[in-house]
Amino acid sequence: MPEQLSNSPSRGLHIITWGCQMNVYDSARMADVLRPLGYSPVDLPDNADMIILNTCHIRERAAEKVFSELGRLRQIREARKLEGKETLIAVAGCVAQAEGKELLARAPYVDLVLGPQTYHRLPEMVARIARAGGSVIDTDFPVESKFDLLPEEAAPQNEGNLTAFLTIQEGCDKFCSFCVVPYTRGAETSRPVASILAEAERLVASGVKEITLLGQNVNAFHGDWNGGTASLPELASLLHEKIPALKRLRYITSHPRDMEQALIDAHRDNPIFMPYLHLPVQSGSDKVLKAMNRGHTADEYREIISRLRQARPDIALTSDFIVGHPGETDEDFEATMQLVRDVRFASAYSFKYSQRPGTPAAGQPFQVAEDVKEKRLAALQALLREQQDAFNASLVGTVQDVLVTGLGRKPGQLNGRSPYLQPVHFEGDPSQIGQIVKVRITAPFTNSLGGHLHEQEGTAI
Ligand code: SAM
Ligand code: SF4
C-alpha cells in the first residue's frame, strides 16, 4: 500500500508514495519545499490543491500502476473543478525520470513531471504553471545538488517522531544487470558530512532517537569532510561523538563489495550501531552472480557474514533475493537455497526477476518461464519464513532493549522497536514513550514479538 503524508491544510498537499525508504524520505522533503508556498499535508486527495504521486520503477507494471492512479486523480480533479477549485497533479520519482515524456503524452492533464534529483525546484515549477499554464517536465540531473538547496527542516517521518530516515548517498555506479537505479537515480554521489550532521542534529533536537541512514549504495558513502572525505564508519563515529542524544543508528542498502573491514569493526566498536544489517546477495550461484554483474562470489558473501558474526555475534542479517534471473537453472536456484541454509537470515525480501526495459538482463536470451519463477519463489519464501520464525522464537526468554514508539492497539499496551527492527508489544505506562526500556520477550509471532517489561533493570534512558 502506498504511504500518505497527512496533517491539516492551508493549501492542501497530498503525497502518495510508492517504493523504498528513499522515496518516503523524498516525499517528506517535497512537503518541506512546498511548505513556504502555503502547502500543508492533507489526508485525502479530495481536499488537496496539489497531489504528488512519488513513484517507483524497480519492478514491473510500475507505469501501469501510475496510470491507473492518475485516472482516479483525474476524476477527483474534475469533481473539485465543479466546486470551483483547482488541483495540480504532479508525478515524481523514478517512473517520472524514466518515462516522463511518454507519461505526459498519455496523460496530458498531468501538470508536473519531476525526477528524484529536481524536487528542490518544485516552487519554481509551481510558479511557472501559475504564470503560464501548461505542463512542466524537469527530469534533469542538475549540476547543483538538491541537498544544498533544500530548506533546513527535514520532518521526521515515523513512529511518533522517534525514528527517522536521513539520505546520505544517492545513485549507483554498479550497473547490476537487472536494475534500473543507475539510470533513474544517476551516478553515485555522497552528501557532505557537515550537512548530514546538521540534519541529524535537527532531527535529534526534535526528539528522534533512532536514525536510518539511506542510500542506494549506502556503504560506498564518501562524503566531503575536513578537506578530504569520510567513510560510513567515520560518519557513524562523528554522529556518536557529536550527538550524544542519538541512541541508535542503522543504514540501508549496502552492497557486499563495499563491506570494508572498518565498517565490520564499527559494528563491534560503535555502540549506536544496532546489531542488524541488511546485505542483499540476490543469488547463491556464482554463475548467476557473474551474470548479474554483482562483483563477488557466494563464498565471498559467506566470508563477509562470518567476519560480521565474529565482530558482532548477536548481529541479525537480512537480505534481498531475485529468483529467475535470465539463465538461472534448477542447479543455480539450489545454490541460492544452500546459501540461505548456510547463512540463516532473520528475515529477507525475495522477488521474481522482472524484465526492466533498457537494462542488460532484459535483452538476454534464456528468460526463465513465469511458472518456474513462481515455484522457485514459493520454495525460497517458505525457507525464509521458517528461518524468520526460528529467529523470532530464539529471542523468547531474552531481555531486549526496546525503543518505545507509541500506544498499542489494546488498552494498557505499548508498542516499541527491538534492536532487530521487530515491532514489540508489551504492557507499560504511556510516560515510557520515547524511552529505551528492557523487555523480556515471551511470545514470538511471524512479524512481531510480545513481551513484559523487565522490572529489575528498569528504564534505560
Ligand atoms: N542497492 C541494492 C543492492 O545492491 O542490492 C538494491 C537496491 S534495489 C532498489 C532493491 C531490491 O530490488 C534489489 O536488492 C533487488 O532484489 C530488487 N530488484 C531490483 N531490480 C529488480 C528486478 N529487475 N527484478 C526483480 N527484483 C529487482
Ligand atoms: Fe541496483 Fe543495487 Fe546493483 Fe546499484 S548495486 S545497480 S542499486 S541492485
CSV table of C-alpha atoms and ligand atoms in Angstrom, one decimal:
chain,number,residue,atom,x,y,z
A,1,MET,CA,0.0,0.0,0.0
A,2,PRO,CA,1.3,3.5,-0.8
A,3,GLU,CA,2.1,5.7,2.3
A,4,GLN,CA,0.3,9.0,2.6
A,5,LEU,CA,1.5,12.2,4.4
A,6,SER,CA,-1.1,13.9,6.4
A,7,ASN,CA,-2.0,16.9,8.6
A,8,SER,CA,-4.3,19.9,8.4
A,9,PRO,CA,-4.3,22.3,5.5
A,10,SER,CA,-3.9,25.9,4.3
A,11,ARG,CA,-3.4,24.9,0.7
A,12,GLY,CA,-3.8,21.1,0.8
A,13,LEU,CA,-1.0,18.8,-0.3
A,14,HIS,CA,-1.5,15.1,-0.7
A,15,ILE,CA,1.5,12.9,-1.4
A,16,ILE,CA,1.2,9.2,-2.4
A,17,THR,CA,4.5,7.3,-2.0
A,18,TRP,CA,5.4,4.0,-3.6
A,19,GLY,CA,8.7,2.1,-3.2
A,20,CYS,CA,11.7,2.3,-1.0
A,21,GLN,CA,12.6,4.3,2.2
A,22,MET,CA,14.4,6.8,0.0
A,23,ASN,CA,11.1,7.7,-1.6
A,24,VAL,CA,9.5,8.1,1.8
A,25,TYR,CA,12.3,10.5,2.7
A,26,ASP,CA,12.0,12.3,-0.7
A,27,SER,CA,8.2,12.8,-0.1
A,28,ALA,CA,8.9,14.4,3.3
A,29,ARG,CA,11.4,16.7,1.7
A,30,MET,CA,8.9,17.7,-1.1
A,31,ALA,CA,6.5,18.6,1.7
A,32,ASP,CA,9.3,20.8,3.3
A,33,VAL,CA,10.0,22.5,0.0
A,34,LEU,CA,6.3,23.3,-0.6
A,35,ARG,CA,5.6,24.5,3.0
A,36,PRO,CA,6.8,28.1,2.3
A,37,LEU,CA,4.2,28.3,-0.5
A,38,GLY,CA,1.5,27.6,2.0
A,39,TYR,CA,1.0,23.9,1.3
A,40,SER,CA,0.3,21.6,4.2
A,41,PRO,CA,-0.4,17.9,4.0
A,42,VAL,CA,-4.0,16.7,4.0
A,43,ASP,CA,-5.3,13.1,4.4
A,44,LEU,CA,-7.5,12.9,1.3
A,45,PRO,CA,-6.7,13.8,-2.3
A,46,ASP,CA,-10.2,15.2,-2.5
A,47,ASN,CA,-9.1,18.1,-0.2
A,48,ALA,CA,-5.8,18.7,-1.9
A,49,ASP,CA,-4.8,21.7,-4.1
A,50,MET,CA,-1.8,19.7,-5.2
A,51,ILE,CA,-1.4,15.9,-5.4
A,52,ILE,CA,2.0,14.3,-5.9
A,53,LEU,CA,2.5,10.7,-6.9
A,54,ASN,CA,6.0,9.7,-5.9
A,55,THR,CA,6.7,6.6,-8.0
A,56,CYS,CA,9.0,3.6,-8.0
A,57,HIS,CA,10.3,1.9,-11.2
A,58,ILE,CA,12.1,-1.1,-9.7
A,59,ARG,CA,9.6,-3.8,-10.7
A,60,GLU,CA,7.1,-4.5,-13.4
A,61,ARG,CA,3.8,-2.7,-14.1
A,62,ALA,CA,5.1,0.4,-12.3
A,63,ALA,CA,3.9,2.7,-15.1
A,64,GLU,CA,0.5,0.9,-15.4
A,65,LYS,CA,0.0,1.4,-11.7
A,66,VAL,CA,0.7,5.1,-12.1
A,67,PHE,CA,-1.7,5.5,-15.0
A,68,SER,CA,-4.4,3.7,-13.1
A,69,GLU,CA,-3.9,6.0,-10.0
A,70,LEU,CA,-3.8,9.0,-12.4
A,71,GLY,CA,-7.2,8.0,-13.8
A,72,ARG,CA,-8.6,8.2,-10.2
A,73,LEU,CA,-7.0,11.5,-9.5
A,74,ARG,CA,-8.3,13.0,-12.7
A,75,GLN,CA,-11.8,12.2,-11.6
A,76,ILE,CA,-11.1,13.9,-8.3
A,77,ARG,CA,-9.8,16.9,-10.1
A,78,GLU,CA,-12.9,17.1,-12.3
A,79,ALA,CA,-15.2,16.9,-9.2
A,80,ARG,CA,-13.2,19.7,-7.5
A,81,LYS,CA,-13.4,21.8,-10.6
A,82,LEU,CA,-17.2,21.8,-10.4
A,83,GLU,CA,-16.8,23.3,-7.0
A,84,GLY,CA,-14.5,26.0,-8.5
A,85,LYS,CA,-11.3,24.5,-7.0
A,86,GLU,CA,-8.1,24.0,-8.9
A,87,THR,CA,-5.9,20.9,-8.4
A,88,LEU,CA,-2.3,20.5,-9.5
A,89,ILE,CA,-1.3,16.9,-10.3
A,90,ALA,CA,2.4,16.0,-10.2
A,91,VAL,CA,4.3,12.8,-10.9
A,92,ALA,CA,7.7,12.5,-9.2
A,93,GLY,CA,10.2,9.7,-8.6
A,94,CYS,CA,11.7,7.0,-10.8
A,95,VAL,CA,8.8,6.4,-13.2
A,96,ALA,CA,8.8,10.1,-13.9
A,97,GLN,CA,12.5,10.0,-14.5
A,98,ALA,CA,12.4,7.0,-16.8
A,99,GLU,CA,9.2,7.6,-18.7
A,100,GLY,CA,8.4,11.3,-18.2
A,101,LYS,CA,7.7,12.2,-21.9
A,102,GLU,CA,5.6,9.1,-22.5
A,103,LEU,CA,3.7,9.9,-19.3
A,104,LEU,CA,2.8,13.4,-20.5
A,105,ALA,CA,1.8,12.1,-23.9
A,106,ARG,CA,-0.5,9.6,-22.4
A,107,ALA,CA,-1.8,11.7,-19.5
A,108,PRO,CA,-1.6,15.3,-20.8
A,109,TYR,CA,-3.7,16.5,-17.8
A,110,VAL,CA,-0.6,16.0,-15.6
A,111,ASP,CA,0.8,19.4,-14.6
A,112,LEU,CA,4.3,18.5,-13.4
A,113,VAL,CA,6.7,15.7,-14.0
A,114,LEU,CA,9.9,15.7,-12.0
A,115,GLY,CA,12.7,13.3,-11.3
A,116,PRO,CA,14.3,12.5,-8.0
A,117,GLN,CA,17.1,15.0,-8.5
A,118,THR,CA,15.0,18.1,-9.1
A,119,TYR,CA,12.4,18.3,-6.4
A,120,HIS,CA,14.2,21.3,-4.8
A,121,ARG,CA,12.9,23.2,-7.9
A,122,LEU,CA,9.3,22.4,-7.2
A,123,PRO,CA,8.4,26.0,-6.1
A,124,GLU,CA,9.8,27.4,-9.3
A,125,MET,CA,7.9,24.8,-11.3
A,126,VAL,CA,4.6,25.6,-9.5
A,127,ALA,CA,5.2,29.3,-10.1
A,128,ARG,CA,5.9,28.7,-13.8
A,129,ILE,CA,2.5,26.9,-14.1
A,130,ALA,CA,0.7,29.7,-12.2
A,131,ARG,CA,2.2,32.3,-14.7
A,132,ALA,CA,2.0,30.5,-18.0
A,133,GLY,CA,-0.2,27.4,-17.5
A,134,GLY,CA,0.6,24.2,-19.4
A,135,SER,CA,2.7,21.4,-18.1
A,136,VAL,CA,6.3,21.4,-16.8
A,137,ILE,CA,8.7,18.5,-17.1
A,138,ASP,CA,12.1,18.5,-15.2
A,139,THR,CA,14.0,15.2,-15.2
A,140,ASP,CA,17.5,16.7,-15.4
A,141,PHE,CA,20.4,15.5,-13.5
A,142,PRO,CA,21.3,19.1,-12.4
A,143,VAL,CA,24.8,20.4,-11.6
A,144,GLU,CA,23.6,21.9,-8.3
A,145,SER,CA,22.9,19.4,-5.5
A,146,LYS,CA,19.3,19.4,-4.2
A,147,PHE,CA,20.7,18.9,-0.7
A,148,ASP,CA,22.4,22.3,-0.8
A,149,LEU,CA,19.1,23.9,-1.7
A,150,LEU,CA,16.5,22.2,0.4
A,151,PRO,CA,15.1,24.0,3.4
A,152,GLU,CA,16.7,23.1,6.8
A,153,GLU,CA,13.6,21.3,8.2
A,154,ALA,CA,13.7,17.6,7.5
A,155,ALA,CA,10.5,16.4,9.1
A,156,PRO,CA,11.0,13.1,10.9
A,157,GLN,CA,8.7,10.6,9.3
A,158,ASN,CA,8.0,7.7,11.6
A,159,GLU,CA,6.6,6.3,14.8
A,160,GLY,CA,5.8,9.4,16.9
A,161,ASN,CA,8.8,11.3,15.5
A,162,LEU,CA,11.2,9.0,17.4
A,163,THR,CA,12.7,7.3,14.3
A,164,ALA,CA,13.7,9.0,11.1
A,165,PHE,CA,15.4,8.4,7.7
A,166,LEU,CA,18.3,10.5,6.5
A,167,THR,CA,19.6,10.3,3.0
A,168,ILE,CA,23.4,10.4,2.8
A,169,GLN,CA,24.1,9.0,-0.6
A,170,GLU,CA,22.3,8.6,-3.9
A,171,GLY,CA,22.7,6.9,-7.2
A,172,CYS,CA,24.7,3.9,-8.2
A,173,ASP,CA,27.7,3.1,-10.5
A,174,LYS,CA,27.5,-0.6,-10.1
A,175,PHE,CA,25.1,-1.4,-13.0
A,176,CYS,CA,23.8,-4.8,-11.9
A,177,SER,CA,22.3,-6.5,-15.0
A,178,PHE,CA,18.7,-6.3,-13.8
A,179,CYS,CA,18.5,-2.9,-12.1
A,180,VAL,CA,17.1,0.5,-13.3
A,181,VAL,CA,18.6,2.5,-10.4
A,182,PRO,CA,21.8,3.7,-12.2
A,183,TYR,CA,19.5,5.1,-15.0
A,184,THR,CA,16.8,6.6,-12.8
A,185,ARG,CA,18.9,7.9,-9.9
A,186,GLY,CA,22.1,8.6,-11.8
A,187,ALA,CA,25.7,8.4,-10.8
A,188,GLU,CA,26.8,7.7,-7.2
A,189,THR,CA,27.1,10.9,-5.1
A,190,SER,CA,27.6,11.4,-1.4
A,191,ARG,CA,26.3,14.3,0.7
A,192,PRO,CA,28.9,16.4,2.6
A,193,VAL,CA,29.3,15.3,6.2
A,194,ALA,CA,28.6,18.7,7.6
A,195,SER,CA,25.2,18.8,6.1
A,196,ILE,CA,24.4,15.3,7.3
A,197,LEU,CA,25.5,16.2,10.9
A,198,ALA,CA,23.4,19.4,10.8
A,199,GLU,CA,20.3,17.4,9.7
A,200,ALA,CA,20.9,14.7,12.3
A,201,GLU,CA,21.2,17.4,15.0
A,202,ARG,CA,17.9,18.9,14.0
A,203,LEU,CA,16.2,15.5,14.0
A,204,VAL,CA,17.6,14.6,17.4
A,205,ALA,CA,16.7,18.0,18.8
A,206,SER,CA,13.1,17.4,17.7
A,207,GLY,CA,13.0,14.1,19.7
A,208,VAL,CA,14.4,11.5,17.2
A,209,LYS,CA,16.3,8.6,19.0
A,210,GLU,CA,17.0,6.3,16.0
A,211,ILE,CA,18.2,7.3,12.6
A,212,THR,CA,18.4,5.1,9.5
A,213,LEU,CA,21.0,6.4,7.0
A,214,LEU,CA,19.8,5.9,3.5
A,215,GLY,CA,21.5,5.4,0.1
A,216,GLN,CA,21.2,3.1,-2.9
A,217,ASN,CA,24.7,2.1,-2.1
A,218,VAL,CA,25.0,3.5,1.4
A,219,ASN,CA,28.2,1.7,2.4
A,220,ALA,CA,30.0,3.2,-0.6
A,221,PHE,CA,29.5,6.6,1.2
A,222,HIS,CA,32.4,9.0,1.0
A,223,GLY,CA,31.2,12.5,1.9
A,224,ASP,CA,33.4,15.6,2.0
A,225,TRP,CA,34.8,16.2,5.4
A,226,ASN,CA,37.8,18.3,6.6
A,227,GLY,CA,39.4,18.8,3.2
A,228,GLY,CA,39.1,15.0,2.5
A,229,THR,CA,36.3,12.5,2.7
A,230,ALA,CA,34.8,10.4,5.5
A,231,SER,CA,33.6,6.8,5.1
A,232,LEU,CA,30.4,5.4,6.6
A,233,PRO,CA,32.1,4.1,9.8
A,234,GLU,CA,33.8,7.5,10.1
A,235,LEU,CA,30.5,9.3,9.7
A,236,ALA,CA,28.9,6.9,12.3
A,237,SER,CA,31.7,7.8,14.8
A,238,LEU,CA,31.1,11.5,14.2
A,239,LEU,CA,27.4,11.1,14.8
A,240,HIS,CA,28.1,9.2,18.0
A,241,GLU,CA,30.6,11.7,19.3
A,242,LYS,CA,28.8,14.9,18.3
A,243,ILE,CA,25.2,13.9,19.1
A,244,PRO,CA,25.0,12.0,22.4
A,245,ALA,CA,21.2,12.0,22.4
A,246,LEU,CA,21.2,9.9,19.2
A,247,LYS,CA,20.8,6.4,20.6
A,248,ARG,CA,20.5,4.1,17.6
A,249,LEU,CA,21.9,4.0,14.1
A,250,ARG,CA,21.1,1.8,11.1
A,251,TYR,CA,21.9,2.1,7.4
A,252,ILE,CA,20.3,0.7,4.2
A,253,THR,CA,21.0,-0.5,1.5
A,254,SER,CA,24.5,-1.9,1.5
A,255,HIS,CA,26.4,-3.8,-1.2
A,256,PRO,CA,28.7,-6.7,-0.3
A,257,ARG,CA,31.5,-5.3,-2.3
A,258,ASP,CA,31.7,-2.2,-0.1
A,259,MET,CA,31.5,-4.1,3.2
A,260,GLU,CA,35.0,-2.9,4.3
A,261,GLN,CA,36.7,-4.3,7.4
A,262,ALA,CA,36.5,-0.9,9.1
A,263,LEU,CA,32.7,-1.0,8.7
A,264,ILE,CA,32.6,-4.5,10.1
A,265,ASP,CA,34.8,-3.4,13.1
A,266,ALA,CA,32.5,-0.5,13.7
A,267,HIS,CA,29.6,-2.9,14.3
A,268,ARG,CA,31.7,-4.1,17.3
A,269,ASP,CA,33.1,-0.8,18.4
A,270,ASN,CA,30.4,1.9,17.9
A,271,PRO,CA,27.6,1.4,20.4
A,272,ILE,CA,25.0,3.2,18.4
A,273,PHE,CA,25.1,0.7,15.6
A,274,MET,CA,22.2,-1.7,16.0
A,275,PRO,CA,23.1,-5.5,15.7
A,276,TYR,CA,21.3,-5.6,12.4
A,277,LEU,CA,22.4,-5.5,8.8
A,278,HIS,CA,20.5,-5.7,5.5
A,279,LEU,CA,23.0,-7.0,3.0
A,280,PRO,CA,21.5,-8.1,-0.4
A,281,VAL,CA,23.0,-11.1,-2.0
A,282,GLN,CA,20.4,-11.7,-4.8
A,283,SER,CA,21.6,-15.2,-5.6
A,284,GLY,CA,23.8,-18.1,-4.2
A,285,SER,CA,25.0,-19.2,-7.6
A,286,ASP,CA,28.4,-17.9,-8.8
A,287,LYS,CA,27.3,-18.2,-12.4
A,288,VAL,CA,24.2,-16.0,-11.8
A,289,LEU,CA,26.1,-13.6,-9.6
A,290,LYS,CA,28.5,-13.1,-12.5
A,291,ALA,CA,25.7,-12.7,-15.0
A,292,MET,CA,24.1,-10.1,-12.6
A,293,ASN,CA,27.5,-8.2,-12.5
A,294,ARG,CA,27.5,-8.3,-8.7
A,295,GLY,CA,31.3,-8.5,-8.5
A,296,HIS,CA,31.5,-11.2,-5.8
A,297,THR,CA,31.0,-14.9,-5.4
A,298,ALA,CA,28.7,-16.8,-3.0
A,299,ASP,CA,31.7,-17.8,-0.8
A,300,GLU,CA,32.9,-14.2,-0.6
A,301,TYR,CA,29.5,-13.3,0.7
A,302,ARG,CA,29.7,-16.2,3.3
A,303,GLU,CA,33.1,-14.9,4.3
A,304,ILE,CA,31.8,-11.4,4.9
A,305,ILE,CA,29.0,-12.8,7.0
A,306,SER,CA,31.5,-14.8,9.1
A,307,ARG,CA,33.6,-11.7,9.7
A,308,LEU,CA,30.5,-9.8,10.7
A,309,ARG,CA,29.5,-12.5,13.1
A,310,GLN,CA,33.0,-12.6,14.6
A,311,ALA,CA,32.8,-8.9,15.2
A,312,ARG,CA,29.2,-8.9,16.5
A,313,PRO,CA,28.0,-12.4,17.4
A,314,ASP,CA,24.4,-11.2,18.0
A,315,ILE,CA,24.0,-9.5,14.6
A,316,ALA,CA,20.8,-10.3,12.7
A,317,LEU,CA,21.1,-10.5,8.9
A,318,THR,CA,18.5,-9.7,6.3
A,319,SER,CA,18.9,-9.8,2.5
A,320,ASP,CA,17.3,-9.4,-0.9
A,321,PHE,CA,16.9,-12.3,-3.4
A,322,ILE,CA,15.9,-12.4,-7.1
A,323,VAL,CA,14.8,-15.8,-8.5
A,324,GLY,CA,14.6,-16.5,-12.2
A,325,HIS,CA,17.3,-14.1,-13.5
A,326,PRO,CA,17.9,-15.0,-17.2
A,327,GLY,CA,19.9,-18.2,-17.4
A,328,GLU,CA,19.1,-19.4,-13.8
A,329,THR,CA,18.9,-23.2,-13.8
A,330,ASP,CA,17.4,-25.5,-11.1
A,331,GLU,CA,21.0,-26.1,-10.0
A,332,ASP,CA,21.7,-22.3,-9.7
A,333,PHE,CA,18.5,-22.0,-7.7
A,334,GLU,CA,19.5,-24.8,-5.4
A,335,ALA,CA,22.8,-22.9,-4.8
A,336,THR,CA,20.7,-20.0,-3.6
A,337,MET,CA,18.7,-22.3,-1.2
A,338,GLN,CA,22.0,-23.7,0.1
A,339,LEU,CA,23.3,-20.2,0.8
A,340,VAL,CA,20.2,-19.4,2.7
A,341,ARG,CA,20.6,-22.6,4.7
A,342,ASP,CA,24.2,-21.8,5.4
A,343,VAL,CA,23.7,-18.1,6.4
A,344,ARG,CA,20.4,-18.3,8.3
A,345,PHE,CA,18.6,-15.0,7.9
A,346,ALA,CA,16.4,-13.1,10.4
A,347,SER,CA,14.2,-12.0,7.5
A,348,ALA,CA,14.5,-11.2,3.8
A,349,TYR,CA,12.8,-9.8,0.7
A,350,SER,CA,12.6,-12.0,-2.3
A,351,PHE,CA,11.3,-11.2,-5.8
A,352,LYS,CA,10.7,-12.8,-9.1
A,353,TYR,CA,13.1,-11.4,-11.7
A,354,SER,CA,11.3,-8.7,-13.6
A,355,GLN,CA,12.4,-7.6,-17.1
A,356,ARG,CA,13.2,-3.8,-16.9
A,357,PRO,CA,13.5,-2.1,-20.3
A,358,GLY,CA,16.9,-0.7,-21.0
A,359,THR,CA,18.8,-2.9,-18.5
A,360,PRO,CA,21.3,-5.5,-19.8
A,361,ALA,CA,19.4,-8.5,-18.5
A,362,ALA,CA,16.2,-7.6,-20.3
A,363,GLY,CA,17.8,-8.4,-23.6
A,364,GLN,CA,19.4,-11.6,-22.6
A,365,PRO,CA,18.3,-14.9,-24.1
A,366,PHE,CA,17.1,-17.8,-21.7
A,367,GLN,CA,14.5,-15.8,-19.9
A,368,VAL,CA,13.0,-18.1,-17.2
A,369,ALA,CA,9.4,-19.1,-17.6
A,370,GLU,CA,6.9,-17.4,-15.3
A,371,ASP,CA,5.6,-20.7,-13.7
A,372,VAL,CA,9.2,-21.7,-12.9
A,373,LYS,CA,9.9,-18.4,-11.3
A,374,GLU,CA,6.7,-18.8,-9.2
A,375,LYS,CA,7.7,-22.2,-8.0
A,376,ARG,CA,11.2,-21.1,-7.0
A,377,LEU,CA,9.9,-18.0,-5.3
A,378,ALA,CA,7.4,-20.1,-3.2
A,379,ALA,CA,10.2,-22.6,-2.2
A,380,LEU,CA,12.6,-19.8,-1.2
A,381,GLN,CA,9.9,-17.8,0.7
A,382,ALA,CA,8.9,-21.0,2.6
A,383,LEU,CA,12.5,-21.5,3.7
A,384,LEU,CA,13.0,-17.8,4.6
A,385,ARG,CA,9.8,-17.8,6.6
A,386,GLU,CA,11.0,-20.9,8.5
A,387,GLN,CA,14.2,-19.0,9.3
A,388,GLN,CA,12.3,-15.9,10.3
A,389,ASP,CA,10.1,-17.9,12.7
A,390,ALA,CA,13.1,-19.6,14.1
A,391,PHE,CA,14.9,-16.3,14.7
A,392,ASN,CA,11.9,-14.8,16.5
A,393,ALA,CA,11.5,-17.9,18.6
A,394,SER,CA,15.2,-17.8,19.6
A,395,LEU,CA,14.5,-14.5,21.3
A,396,VAL,CA,12.0,-15.9,23.7
A,397,GLY,CA,13.3,-15.6,27.3
A,398,THR,CA,15.9,-12.9,26.3
A,399,VAL,CA,15.7,-9.3,27.5
A,400,GLN,CA,15.8,-6.8,24.7
A,401,ASP,CA,16.3,-3.0,24.6
A,402,VAL,CA,13.1,-1.7,23.1
A,403,LEU,CA,12.6,1.9,21.9
A,404,VAL,CA,9.0,2.7,23.0
A,405,THR,CA,7.4,4.3,20.0
A,406,GLY,CA,3.7,4.6,21.0
A,407,LEU,CA,0.5,3.2,22.3
A,408,GLY,CA,-0.5,-0.3,21.3
A,409,ARG,CA,-3.9,-1.4,20.0
A,410,LYS,CA,-5.1,-2.9,23.3
A,411,PRO,CA,-5.7,-0.7,26.4
A,412,GLY,CA,-2.5,-0.5,28.5
A,413,GLN,CA,-0.4,-1.8,25.7
A,414,LEU,CA,2.7,-0.1,24.3
A,415,ASN,CA,4.5,-0.6,21.0
A,416,GLY,CA,8.2,-0.5,20.5
A,417,ARG,CA,11.1,-1.5,18.2
A,418,SER,CA,13.7,-4.1,19.1
A,419,PRO,CA,17.3,-3.8,18.1
A,420,TYR,CA,16.5,-6.2,15.2
A,421,LEU,CA,13.8,-3.9,13.9
A,422,GLN,CA,10.9,-6.1,15.1
A,423,PRO,CA,7.8,-4.4,16.5
A,424,VAL,CA,7.4,-5.4,20.1
A,425,HIS,CA,4.1,-5.2,22.1
A,426,PHE,CA,4.0,-5.2,25.9
A,427,GLU,CA,2.1,-3.6,28.8
A,428,GLY,CA,3.5,-0.4,30.2
A,429,ASP,CA,2.9,3.3,31.0
A,430,PRO,CA,2.4,5.9,28.3
A,431,SER,CA,5.1,8.0,30.1
A,432,GLN,CA,7.6,5.5,28.8
A,433,ILE,CA,7.0,6.5,25.2
A,434,GLY,CA,10.4,7.8,23.8
A,435,GLN,CA,12.5,5.8,26.3
A,436,ILE,CA,14.5,2.7,25.7
A,437,VAL,CA,13.3,0.0,28.1
A,438,LYS,CA,14.2,-3.6,28.9
A,439,VAL,CA,11.6,-6.1,27.8
A,440,ARG,CA,11.6,-9.8,28.4
A,441,ILE,CA,10.4,-11.5,25.2
A,442,THR,CA,7.7,-14.1,25.9
A,443,ALA,CA,5.8,-14.6,22.6
A,444,PRO,CA,7.2,-14.9,19.1
A,445,PHE,CA,4.9,-14.0,16.1
A,446,THR,CA,6.0,-14.0,12.5
A,447,ASN,CA,6.3,-10.2,12.1
A,448,SER,CA,6.4,-9.1,15.8
A,449,LEU,CA,7.2,-10.1,19.3
A,450,GLY,CA,5.2,-9.9,22.6
A,451,GLY,CA,6.9,-9.4,26.0
A,452,HIS,CA,6.8,-8.0,29.5
A,453,LEU,CA,8.7,-5.0,31.0
A,454,HIS,CA,11.7,-6.3,32.8
A,455,GLU,CA,11.3,-4.6,36.2
A,456,GLN,CA,14.7,-5.1,37.9
A,457,GLU,CA,16.7,-3.3,35.2
A,458,GLY,CA,14.0,-0.6,34.7
A,459,THR,CA,14.3,2.0,32.0
A,460,ALA,CA,17.5,2.8,30.3
A,461,ILE,CA,17.1,6.5,29.3
B,1,SAM,N1,21.4,-1.4,-4.0
B,1,SAM,C1,20.8,-2.6,-3.5
B,1,SAM,C2,21.7,-3.8,-3.8
B,1,SAM,O1,22.8,-3.7,-4.3
B,1,SAM,O2,21.3,-4.9,-3.6
B,1,SAM,C3,19.4,-2.8,-4.1
B,1,SAM,C4,18.5,-1.7,-4.3
B,1,SAM,S1,17.1,-2.2,-5.2
B,1,SAM,C5,16.3,-0.7,-5.1
B,1,SAM,C6,16.1,-3.2,-4.1
B,1,SAM,C7,15.9,-4.6,-4.5
B,1,SAM,O3,15.0,-4.7,-5.5
B,1,SAM,C8,17.2,-5.3,-5.0
B,1,SAM,O4,18.0,-5.8,-4.0
B,1,SAM,C9,16.6,-6.5,-5.8
B,1,SAM,O5,16.5,-7.6,-5.0
B,1,SAM,C10,15.2,-6.0,-6.2
B,1,SAM,N2,15.2,-5.7,-7.7
B,1,SAM,C11,15.8,-4.7,-8.4
B,1,SAM,N3,15.6,-4.9,-9.7
B,1,SAM,C12,14.9,-5.9,-9.8
B,1,SAM,C13,14.3,-6.6,-11.0
B,1,SAM,N4,14.5,-6.2,-12.2
B,1,SAM,N5,13.5,-7.7,-10.8
B,1,SAM,C14,13.3,-8.2,-9.5
B,1,SAM,N6,13.8,-7.6,-8.4
B,1,SAM,C15,14.6,-6.5,-8.6
B,2,SF4,FE1,20.8,-1.6,-8.4
B,2,SF4,FE2,21.9,-2.0,-6.0
B,2,SF4,FE3,23.0,-3.1,-8.2
B,2,SF4,FE4,23.1,-0.4,-7.8
B,2,SF4,S1,24.1,-2.1,-6.6
B,2,SF4,S2,22.7,-1.4,-9.7
B,2,SF4,S3,21.2,0.0,-6.8
B,2,SF4,S4,21.0,-3.5,-7.4
